[in-house]
Amino acid sequence: SAAVRAAISRGNSLEALEKALSEPPYGRGMEAAQSANAQLVSEILMATRAQDIGSVVGDLSDDDQDVLLKYIYHGLAHPAEFNCGVLLSWHERVVESGGLGSVVRVMADRRTV
């Protein structure tokens, strides 16, 4: 979305992520929207400086961290399309912040992104 891209261009990764994670497309027939949003989240993750990842993750709500983890797992399942090194850096920070409970909630949730 335009608001997300504007936040990315301003270097505001937190705002961009909050907007991109706020209403993830779930359900059948949403594959195009899911793919587009996954690419958008990936752009945000790659645009964020490595030293800022921890603070950005820490400022996200628990729900947003869980949705972010869904996108991370989606990206790791499609290594040809996403930068797995960046995704693993983010995964580490999300698990540090949200603990293993976040991983369990994401794995148990049948809604995928």
PDB file of C-alpha atoms in Angstrom:
ATOM      1  CA  SER A   1       0.000   0.000   0.000  1.00  0.00           C
ATOM      2  CA  ALA A   2       1.042   3.603  -0.482  1.00  0.00           C
ATOM      3  CA  ALA A   3       1.111   4.325   3.254  1.00  0.00           C
ATOM      4  CA  VAL A   4       3.445   1.397   3.880  1.00  0.00           C
ATOM      5  CA  ARG A   5       5.787   2.398   1.060  1.00  0.00           C
ATOM      6  CA  ALA A   6       5.820   5.991   2.338  1.00  0.00           C
ATOM      7  CA  ALA A   7       6.815   4.763   5.805  1.00  0.00           C
ATOM      8  CA  ILE A   8       9.569   2.605   4.276  1.00  0.00           C
ATOM      9  CA  SER A   9      10.934   5.571   2.320  1.00  0.00           C
ATOM     10  CA  ARG A  10      10.992   7.637   5.533  1.00  0.00           C
ATOM     11  CA  GLY A  11      12.921   4.842   7.245  1.00  0.00           C
ATOM     12  CA  ASN A  12      10.074   4.175   9.681  1.00  0.00           C
ATOM     13  CA  SER A  13      10.095   0.372   9.746  1.00  0.00           C
ATOM     14  CA  LEU A  14       7.862   0.158  12.812  1.00  0.00           C
ATOM     15  CA  GLU A  15       5.058   2.176  11.225  1.00  0.00           C
ATOM     16  CA  ALA A  16       5.397   0.271   7.945  1.00  0.00           C
ATOM     17  CA  LEU A  17       5.252  -3.099   9.698  1.00  0.00           C
ATOM     18  CA  GLU A  18       2.295  -2.129  11.882  1.00  0.00           C
ATOM     19  CA  LYS A  19       0.339  -1.111   8.777  1.00  0.00           C
ATOM     20  CA  ALA A  20       1.356  -4.199   6.763  1.00  0.00           C
ATOM     21  CA  LEU A  21       0.566  -6.587   9.631  1.00  0.00           C
ATOM     22  CA  SER A  22      -2.685  -4.941  10.752  1.00  0.00           C
ATOM     23  CA  GLU A  23      -5.097  -6.822   8.494  1.00  0.00           C
ATOM     24  CA  PRO A  24      -3.391  -9.818   6.897  1.00  0.00           C
ATOM     25  CA  PRO A  25      -5.363 -11.453   4.085  1.00  0.00           C
ATOM     26  CA  TYR A  26      -6.623 -14.821   5.309  1.00  0.00           C
ATOM     27  CA  GLY A  27      -8.757 -17.406   3.543  1.00  0.00           C
ATOM     28  CA  ARG A  28      -9.385 -19.090   0.263  1.00  0.00           C
ATOM     29  CA  GLY A  29      -9.263 -17.040  -2.884  1.00  0.00           C
ATOM     30  CA  MET A  30      -6.873 -14.559  -1.282  1.00  0.00           C
ATOM     31  CA  GLU A  31      -3.672 -15.992  -2.770  1.00  0.00           C
ATOM     32  CA  ALA A  32      -2.848 -12.898  -4.841  1.00  0.00           C
ATOM     33  CA  ALA A  33      -3.362 -10.580  -1.874  1.00  0.00           C
ATOM     34  CA  GLN A  34      -1.393 -12.905   0.395  1.00  0.00           C
ATOM     35  CA  SER A  35       1.513 -12.995  -2.038  1.00  0.00           C
ATOM     36  CA  ALA A  36       1.507  -9.220  -2.481  1.00  0.00           C
ATOM     37  CA  ASN A  37       1.416  -8.610   1.272  1.00  0.00           C
ATOM     38  CA  ALA A  38       4.200 -11.155   1.845  1.00  0.00           C
ATOM     39  CA  GLN A  39       6.356  -9.273  -0.673  1.00  0.00           C
ATOM     40  CA  LEU A  40       5.531  -5.985   1.057  1.00  0.00           C
ATOM     41  CA  VAL A  41       6.473  -7.349   4.484  1.00  0.00           C
ATOM     42  CA  SER A  42       9.682  -8.739   2.971  1.00  0.00           C
ATOM     43  CA  GLU A  43      10.557  -5.294   1.581  1.00  0.00           C
ATOM     44  CA  ILE A  44      10.123  -3.791   5.043  1.00  0.00           C
ATOM     45  CA  LEU A  45      12.295  -6.451   6.671  1.00  0.00           C
ATOM     46  CA  MET A  46      15.069  -5.977   4.120  1.00  0.00           C
ATOM     47  CA  ALA A  47      14.914  -2.171   4.405  1.00  0.00           C
ATOM     48  CA  THR A  48      15.384  -2.252   8.176  1.00  0.00           C
ATOM     49  CA  ARG A  49      18.927  -1.849   9.455  1.00  0.00           C
ATOM     50  CA  ALA A  50      20.182  -4.918  11.337  1.00  0.00           C
ATOM     51  CA  GLN A  51      20.862  -2.909  14.496  1.00  0.00           C
ATOM     52  CA  ASP A  52      17.236  -1.672  14.534  1.00  0.00           C
ATOM     53  CA  ILE A  53      15.544  -5.080  14.296  1.00  0.00           C
ATOM     54  CA  GLY A  54      15.421  -5.688  18.054  1.00  0.00           C
ATOM     55  CA  SER A  55      13.841  -2.346  18.884  1.00  0.00           C
ATOM     56  CA  VAL A  56      11.297  -2.614  16.039  1.00  0.00           C
ATOM     57  CA  VAL A  57      10.246  -6.110  17.159  1.00  0.00           C
ATOM     58  CA  GLY A  58      10.083  -5.001  20.792  1.00  0.00           C
ATOM     59  CA  ASP A  59       7.735  -2.157  19.887  1.00  0.00           C
ATOM     60  CA  LEU A  60       5.304  -4.430  18.007  1.00  0.00           C
ATOM     61  CA  SER A  61       2.249  -5.784  19.819  1.00  0.00           C
ATOM     62  CA  ASP A  62       2.172  -9.498  20.631  1.00  0.00           C
ATOM     63  CA  ASP A  63      -0.423 -10.052  17.901  1.00  0.00           C
ATOM     64  CA  ASP A  64       1.718  -8.213  15.343  1.00  0.00           C
ATOM     65  CA  GLN A  65       4.733 -10.291  16.360  1.00  0.00           C
ATOM     66  CA  ASP A  66       2.710 -13.462  15.771  1.00  0.00           C
ATOM     67  CA  VAL A  67       1.580 -12.270  12.328  1.00  0.00           C
ATOM     68  CA  LEU A  68       5.168 -11.271  11.505  1.00  0.00           C
ATOM     69  CA  LEU A  69       6.286 -14.766  12.454  1.00  0.00           C
ATOM     70  CA  LYS A  70       3.709 -16.175  10.007  1.00  0.00           C
ATOM     71  CA  TYR A  71       5.247 -14.074   7.235  1.00  0.00           C
ATOM     72  CA  ILE A  72       8.740 -15.171   8.249  1.00  0.00           C
ATOM     73  CA  TYR A  73       7.711 -18.838   8.005  1.00  0.00           C
ATOM     74  CA  HIS A  74       5.971 -18.151   4.692  1.00  0.00           C
ATOM     75  CA  GLY A  75       9.202 -16.640   3.362  1.00  0.00           C
ATOM     76  CA  LEU A  76      11.347 -19.493   4.648  1.00  0.00           C
ATOM     77  CA  ALA A  77       9.037 -21.933   2.853  1.00  0.00           C
ATOM     78  CA  HIS A  78       9.751 -20.089  -0.426  1.00  0.00           C
ATOM     79  CA  PRO A  79      13.546 -19.573  -0.398  1.00  0.00           C
ATOM     80  CA  ALA A  80      13.723 -18.695  -4.093  1.00  0.00           C
ATOM     81  CA  GLU A  81      11.535 -15.643  -3.518  1.00  0.00           C
ATOM     82  CA  PHE A  82      12.768 -14.346  -0.148  1.00  0.00           C
ATOM     83  CA  ASN A  83      16.101 -13.571   1.545  1.00  0.00           C
ATOM     84  CA  CYS A  84      16.321 -16.332   4.143  1.00  0.00           C
ATOM     85  CA  GLY A  85      19.282 -14.733   5.936  1.00  0.00           C
ATOM     86  CA  VAL A  86      17.244 -11.620   6.657  1.00  0.00           C
ATOM     87  CA  LEU A  87      14.244 -13.722   7.679  1.00  0.00           C
ATOM     88  CA  LEU A  88      16.350 -15.743  10.126  1.00  0.00           C
ATOM     89  CA  SER A  89      17.682 -12.546  11.727  1.00  0.00           C
ATOM     90  CA  TRP A  90      14.127 -11.342  12.258  1.00  0.00           C
ATOM     91  CA  HIS A  91      13.042 -14.803  13.494  1.00  0.00           C
ATOM     92  CA  GLU A  92      15.718 -14.720  16.158  1.00  0.00           C
ATOM     93  CA  ARG A  93      14.532 -11.326  17.432  1.00  0.00           C
ATOM     94  CA  VAL A  94      10.844 -12.259  17.394  1.00  0.00           C
ATOM     95  CA  VAL A  95      11.508 -15.425  19.403  1.00  0.00           C
ATOM     96  CA  GLU A  96      13.711 -13.463  21.836  1.00  0.00           C
ATOM     97  CA  SER A  97      10.867 -11.015  22.345  1.00  0.00           C
ATOM     98  CA  GLY A  98       7.803 -13.274  22.223  1.00  0.00           C
ATOM     99  CA  GLY A  99       9.317 -16.494  23.468  1.00  0.00           C
ATOM    100  CA  LEU A 100       8.444 -19.980  22.314  1.00  0.00           C
ATOM    101  CA  GLY A 101       4.773 -19.229  22.981  1.00  0.00           C
ATOM    102  CA  SER A 102       4.765 -17.110  19.860  1.00  0.00           C
ATOM    103  CA  VAL A 103       6.098 -19.998  17.793  1.00  0.00           C
ATOM    104  CA  VAL A 104       3.510 -22.379  19.264  1.00  0.00           C
ATOM    105  CA  ARG A 105       0.639 -19.931  18.616  1.00  0.00           C
ATOM    106  CA  VAL A 106       1.714 -19.501  14.991  1.00  0.00           C
ATOM    107  CA  MET A 107       2.138 -23.225  14.406  1.00  0.00           C
ATOM    108  CA  ALA A 108      -1.252 -23.989  15.987  1.00  0.00           C
ATOM    109  CA  ASP A 109      -3.124 -21.263  14.076  1.00  0.00           C
ATOM    110  CA  ARG A 110      -4.705 -22.694  10.948  1.00  0.00           C
ATOM    111  CA  ARG A 111      -4.938 -19.265   9.298  1.00  0.00           C
ATOM    112  CA  THR A 112      -1.971 -18.808   7.002  1.00  0.00           C
ATOM    113  CA  VAL A 113      -0.669 -15.743   5.216  1.00  0.00           C
TER     114      VAL A 113
END
